[in-house]
Short mmCIF file of C-alpha atoms and ligand atoms in Angstrom, two decimals:
data_model
loop_
_atom_site.label_atom_id
_atom_site.label_comp_id
_atom_site.label_asym_id
_atom_site.label_seq_id
_atom_site.Cartn_x
_atom_site.Cartn_y
_atom_site.Cartn_z
CA UNK A 245 118.37 124.31 111.20
CA UNK A 246 119.54 123.95 107.62
CA UNK A 247 116.57 123.52 105.49
CA UNK A 248 117.00 121.14 102.50
CA UNK A 249 116.84 123.01 99.25
CA UNK A 250 114.13 121.14 97.36
CA UNK A 251 113.00 121.32 93.78
CA UNK A 252 109.36 120.22 92.76
CA UNK A 253 109.04 118.97 89.16
CA UNK A 254 105.70 119.30 87.49
CA UNK A 255 103.97 119.06 84.11
CA UNK A 256 100.46 120.29 85.00
CA UNK A 257 98.29 122.13 87.49
CA UNK A 258 100.55 121.65 90.55
CA UNK A 259 98.12 121.15 93.38
CA UNK A 260 100.60 118.92 95.11
CA UNK A 261 103.33 121.50 94.59
CA UNK A 262 101.07 124.08 96.05
CA UNK A 263 100.57 121.86 99.12
CA UNK A 264 104.29 121.53 99.53
CA UNK A 265 104.71 125.30 99.15
CA UNK A 266 102.15 125.79 101.92
CA UNK A 267 103.91 123.43 104.26
CA UNK A 268 107.25 125.04 103.51
CA UNK A 269 105.97 128.44 104.57
CA UNK A 270 106.49 127.33 108.17
CA UNK A 271 110.09 128.19 109.04
CA UNK A 272 110.22 125.03 111.08
CA UNK A 273 109.50 122.88 108.11
CA UNK A 274 112.76 121.06 107.30
CA UNK A 275 112.64 121.63 103.53
CA UNK A 276 112.61 124.93 101.56
CA UNK A 277 111.07 124.80 98.02
CA UNK A 278 113.91 126.52 96.17
CA UNK A 279 112.77 125.83 92.64
CA UNK A 280 109.74 124.64 90.63
CA UNK A 281 110.68 123.15 87.34
CA UNK A 282 108.40 122.17 84.63
CA UNK A 283 108.92 120.16 81.27
CA UNK A 284 106.15 122.28 79.64
CA UNK A 285 105.84 126.05 79.54
CA UNK A 286 102.01 125.82 79.83
CA UNK A 287 102.11 123.88 83.16
CA UNK A 288 99.56 125.69 85.26
CA UNK A 289 101.63 125.28 88.46
CA UNK A 290 104.33 127.56 87.11
CA UNK A 291 102.06 130.63 87.70
CA UNK A 292 101.18 129.45 91.21
CA UNK A 293 104.87 129.12 92.13
CA UNK A 294 105.75 132.50 90.69
CA UNK A 295 102.89 134.12 92.53
CA UNK A 296 104.36 132.60 95.70
CA UNK A 297 107.74 134.09 94.92
CA UNK A 298 109.39 130.72 94.24
CA UNK A 299 111.97 130.59 91.32
CA UNK A 300 110.69 128.74 88.38
CA UNK A 301 112.35 127.16 85.33
CA UNK A 302 111.10 125.40 82.21
CA UNK A 303 113.14 122.71 80.46
CA UNK A 304 110.87 121.84 77.52
CA UNK A 305 110.88 118.10 76.85
CA UNK A 306 109.47 118.36 73.38
CA UNK A 307 112.55 119.48 71.61
CA UNK A 308 114.42 116.47 73.02
CA UNK A 309 111.83 113.88 71.83
CA UNK A 310 113.65 110.64 71.39
CA UNK A 311 116.53 111.48 73.73
CA UNK A 312 115.29 111.42 77.32
CA UNK A 313 118.79 111.34 78.81
CA UNK A 314 119.71 114.56 76.98
CA UNK A 315 116.62 116.23 78.48
CA UNK A 316 117.49 114.99 81.81
CA UNK A 317 121.12 116.32 81.48
CA UNK A 318 119.58 119.78 80.80
CA UNK A 319 117.29 119.40 83.85
CA UNK A 320 120.21 118.29 86.00
CA UNK A 321 122.14 121.48 84.93
CA UNK A 322 119.38 123.60 86.13
CA UNK A 323 118.96 121.62 89.40
CA UNK A 324 122.76 122.05 89.99
CA UNK A 325 122.67 125.78 89.13
CA UNK A 326 120.12 126.07 91.98
CA UNK A 327 122.04 124.03 94.43
CA UNK A 328 119.12 121.54 94.86
CA UNK A 329 119.46 118.77 97.42
CA UNK A 330 116.01 117.00 97.16
CA UNK A 331 113.68 116.42 94.39
CA UNK A 332 109.83 115.98 94.52
CA UNK A 333 108.03 114.73 91.46
CA UNK A 334 104.43 116.09 91.58
CA UNK A 335 102.54 115.21 88.46
CA UNK A 336 105.75 115.22 86.38
CA UNK A 337 104.71 113.17 83.35
CA UNK A 338 108.07 111.86 82.25
CA UNK A 339 109.49 108.38 82.55
CA UNK A 340 112.92 108.74 84.02
CA UNK A 341 116.17 107.18 82.84
CA UNK A 342 118.90 105.81 84.97
CA UNK A 343 120.79 109.10 84.38
CA UNK A 344 118.54 111.11 86.75
CA UNK A 345 117.24 108.23 88.98
CA UNK A 346 120.93 107.27 89.74
CA UNK A 347 121.98 110.88 90.67
CA UNK A 348 119.14 111.33 92.88
CA UNK A 349 118.85 107.86 94.55
CA UNK A 350 117.30 108.24 98.05
CA UNK A 351 116.64 111.95 97.35
CA UNK A 352 113.80 111.80 94.80
CA UNK A 353 110.28 111.40 95.94
CA UNK A 354 107.09 110.76 93.92
CA UNK A 355 103.41 110.85 94.59
CA UNK A 356 101.23 108.36 92.98
CA UNK A 357 97.43 108.25 93.17
CA UNK A 358 96.87 104.54 94.28
CA UNK A 359 97.86 102.39 97.09
CA UNK A 360 100.92 100.98 95.55
CA UNK A 361 101.79 98.22 94.68
CA UNK A 362 98.22 98.25 93.40
CA UNK A 363 97.62 100.15 90.14
CA UNK A 364 100.96 101.58 89.12
CA UNK A 365 100.79 103.64 85.88
CA UNK A 366 97.97 105.76 84.53
CA UNK A 367 94.15 105.94 85.03
CA UNK A 368 94.42 104.65 88.54
CA UNK A 369 91.00 105.68 89.69
CA UNK A 370 89.09 104.15 86.84
CA UNK A 371 91.11 100.98 87.25
CA UNK A 372 90.41 100.86 90.96
CA UNK A 373 86.61 101.25 90.27
CA UNK A 374 86.81 98.52 87.52
CA UNK A 375 88.51 96.20 89.95
CA UNK A 376 85.86 96.77 92.65
CA UNK A 377 88.32 97.59 95.46
CA UNK A 378 86.68 99.14 98.59
CA UNK A 379 89.74 101.04 99.64
CA UNK A 380 91.82 103.26 97.27
CA UNK A 381 94.39 105.93 98.07
CA UNK A 382 97.72 107.46 97.38
CA UNK A 383 101.39 106.65 97.92
CA UNK A 384 104.51 108.71 98.33
CA UNK A 385 107.56 106.71 97.61
CA UNK A 386 111.30 106.95 96.68
CA UNK A 387 111.98 106.83 92.89
CA UNK A 388 113.87 103.87 91.65
CA UNK A 389 114.37 102.67 88.12
CA UNK A 390 111.19 100.62 88.11
CA UNK A 391 108.17 102.93 87.66
CA UNK A 392 105.98 103.50 90.77
CA UNK A 393 107.88 100.79 92.70
CA UNK A 394 110.38 102.33 95.09
CA UNK A 395 110.31 102.13 98.86
CA UNK A 396 107.09 103.50 100.26
CA UNK A 397 107.23 106.48 102.63
CA UNK A 398 103.52 107.27 103.29
CA UNK A 399 100.16 106.14 102.20
CA UNK A 400 96.69 107.38 102.71
CA UNK A 401 93.50 105.27 102.27
CA UNK A 402 90.18 106.48 101.30
CA UNK A 403 86.90 104.49 100.91
CA UNK A 404 85.32 103.83 97.52
CA UNK A 405 81.75 104.90 98.00
CA UNK A 406 78.60 103.88 96.11
CA UNK A 407 78.05 106.05 93.14
CA UNK A 408 81.75 107.08 92.75
CA UNK A 409 83.08 107.79 89.47
CA UNK A 410 86.69 108.34 88.50
CA UNK A 411 86.38 112.04 89.16
CA UNK A 412 84.72 111.82 92.60
CA UNK A 413 87.14 109.22 93.81
CA UNK A 414 90.05 111.07 92.27
CA UNK A 415 89.02 114.20 94.23
CA UNK A 416 88.88 112.27 97.50
CA UNK A 417 92.24 110.83 96.88
CA UNK A 418 93.78 114.11 95.86
CA UNK A 419 92.82 115.72 99.20
CA UNK A 420 94.83 113.08 100.92
CA UNK A 421 97.71 113.52 98.50
CA UNK A 422 98.02 117.07 99.84
CA UNK A 423 98.21 115.69 103.36
CA UNK A 424 100.79 112.99 102.93
CA UNK A 425 103.15 114.65 100.47
CA UNK A 426 104.27 117.45 102.86
CA UNK A 427 104.50 114.74 105.62
CA UNK A 428 106.77 112.46 103.60
CA UNK A 429 108.98 115.24 102.41
CA UNK A 430 109.40 116.31 106.08
CA UNK A 431 110.33 112.74 106.97
CA UNK A 432 113.00 112.68 104.26
CA UNK A 433 114.17 116.15 104.84
CA UNK A 434 115.04 115.20 108.41
CA UNK A 435 112.26 116.01 110.80
CA UNK A 436 109.86 113.62 112.37
CA UNK A 437 106.54 114.67 111.08
CA UNK A 438 103.41 114.79 113.20
CA UNK A 439 101.32 111.73 112.25
CA UNK A 440 98.01 112.85 110.83
CA UNK A 441 94.73 111.72 112.37
CA UNK A 442 94.16 108.02 111.94
CA UNK A 443 90.89 108.50 110.21
CA UNK A 444 92.33 110.58 107.35
CA UNK A 445 95.64 108.93 106.61
CA UNK A 446 97.86 106.07 107.46
CA UNK A 447 101.56 106.51 107.37
CA UNK A 448 104.24 103.95 106.96
CA UNK A 449 106.56 103.96 108.65
CA UNK A 450 105.09 105.86 111.58
CA UNK A 451 107.45 108.71 112.41
CA UNK A 452 107.66 107.73 116.00
CA UNK A 453 107.34 104.10 116.83
CA UNK A 454 104.64 103.55 119.46
CA UNK A 455 106.02 102.69 122.84
CA UNK A 456 105.18 99.24 123.90
CA UNK A 457 104.30 98.24 127.45
CA UNK A 458 107.05 96.38 129.19
CA UNK A 459 106.34 92.74 129.33
CA UNK A 460 105.06 91.59 132.68
CA UNK A 461 106.80 88.75 134.51
CA UNK A 462 104.17 85.96 134.75
CA UNK A 463 104.24 82.54 136.37
CA UNK A 464 101.67 81.22 133.70
C1 GRF B 756 98.33 113.70 91.12
O1 GRF B 756 97.20 112.93 91.22
C2 GRF B 756 99.57 112.89 91.43
O2 GRF B 756 99.27 111.78 92.25
C3 GRF B 756 99.88 112.28 90.04
O3 GRF B 756 99.59 113.35 89.18
C4 GRF B 756 98.60 114.16 89.73
C5 GRF B 756 99.27 115.58 89.80
O4 GRF B 756 98.25 116.58 90.27
N1 GRF B 756 101.25 111.87 89.97
P1 GRF B 756 98.84 118.05 90.61
O5 GRF B 756 99.49 118.52 89.47
O6 GRF B 756 99.70 117.91 91.79
O7 GRF B 756 97.53 118.68 90.90
#
């Protein structure tokens, strides 16, 4: 099996990146994390990746302020140098331009901490609490030009519990992010993932459609 060479793009602590690294330790996992790239040298996830023996790169976005496409061109050059075939955004705090989105159409995934299309953008947990929703969660989707709006690959729902604040709700969601992101990457990289237990996550589409009973002939 050829494992898809995958880069994870981060800006911060990198817990989703770490979940992807863990999943990819299994030689049967269809993706190999071949690069972790950050747009800030102080992204905490870089040290985690380096400790795991994964190549890392930093393409600072600050010097490119005002010219997002030029920053993306520099990122693209690093991705090409590492022969990358799939991209996972994992807390990568950059709005992307058509330059990168177009080149990676169908091959760039993102994880978002809400049940899209509800609560695109920032501060999702506080907004979910303010809206009074009873279910919240996370979504892995393909990246398109519209922010947080591409085709949905996987979602996990969690309850909003009495007494929740944004931190407690966010922690409950994050635990599910770590479940569905490896599952969604496996789907895209070419292997039917094992669906997680129904009480912890919902996936859409289900990797294997349930077999339906054959219709009975009936005289009614
Ligand atoms: C996660 O909540 C993810 O959904 C959002 O940014 C956060 C990144 O966290 N896009 P981490 O860096 O993966 O821990």
